């Protein structure tokens, strides 16, 4: 089967950084779906794992953690899907990724693809959606179906992949949502996703929130830079507030006042935790994706896709990684179709 992978970790401008490959067809295990991949999307984790380092893989490594496609075969223990079903998923960081014509994924990590979306639109959603959902409604003590919880939420990095869906999910849960963006395009995108207000992260956040009548906020999702905003968030959060983090700090964080004095809840999110550690509740990914798929079909949530590239091959994936590394992408970038 066709695939794109690497054996060495090189700068993305090096044509050997991602290569076109021919690999054996994978055989499903007990609970595996073998999916014919029709579209994938890229995430910062792809570029992070591919980043230059002094290491050589003995066998080609296939990356990619967002996909949509058609179930082509199933393992003997599979009960949730059957061949011919259309699915979408973010997969498992410990297994070969989605940048392959066929991929194995545990059925408990896949959801039914929303019928109102094409494969590229669906592939844009899983990783970021599970990340935002788990952070807000599983790590933090909030209810997705609250409708009006009376709380304020600041999303730092609102125009990114996670921020784009977090804004939508938070609005559904009744938050008053403020997003950060600095360019006209990203500001407009955040508003289109449902943010009630947008503030400029290149300027001090406190005075801008004060001007909105928010001297403090109840929740902050820092989706951009943990170190840069650490002290600011401590000042902005209300007593007994919550901060959600997805980016590793460069060094130790100062966990003292005002965090201790305010009893601020700190919540880390890594959506691969369940599949990586084979937790007993892995099926939560299936349930989250199915719930979100129903909301998309009902018109209550929308894809965060902004652009589709194609076909799925090494040259196109290198271009997608280049765009990710530029730090200027908005929403999600997907690839669809395979070379003829």
PDB file of C-alpha atoms in Angstrom, residues 77 119-120 272:
ATOM      1  CA  UNK A  77     -13.875  -8.828  18.227  1.00  0.00           C
ATOM      2  CA  UNK A 119     -14.037  13.245   4.128  1.00  0.00           C
ATOM      3  CA  UNK A 120     -11.744  16.293   4.316  1.00  0.00           C
ATOM      4  CA  UNK A 272      -3.601  10.329  23.360  1.00  0.00           C
TER       5      UNK A 272
END
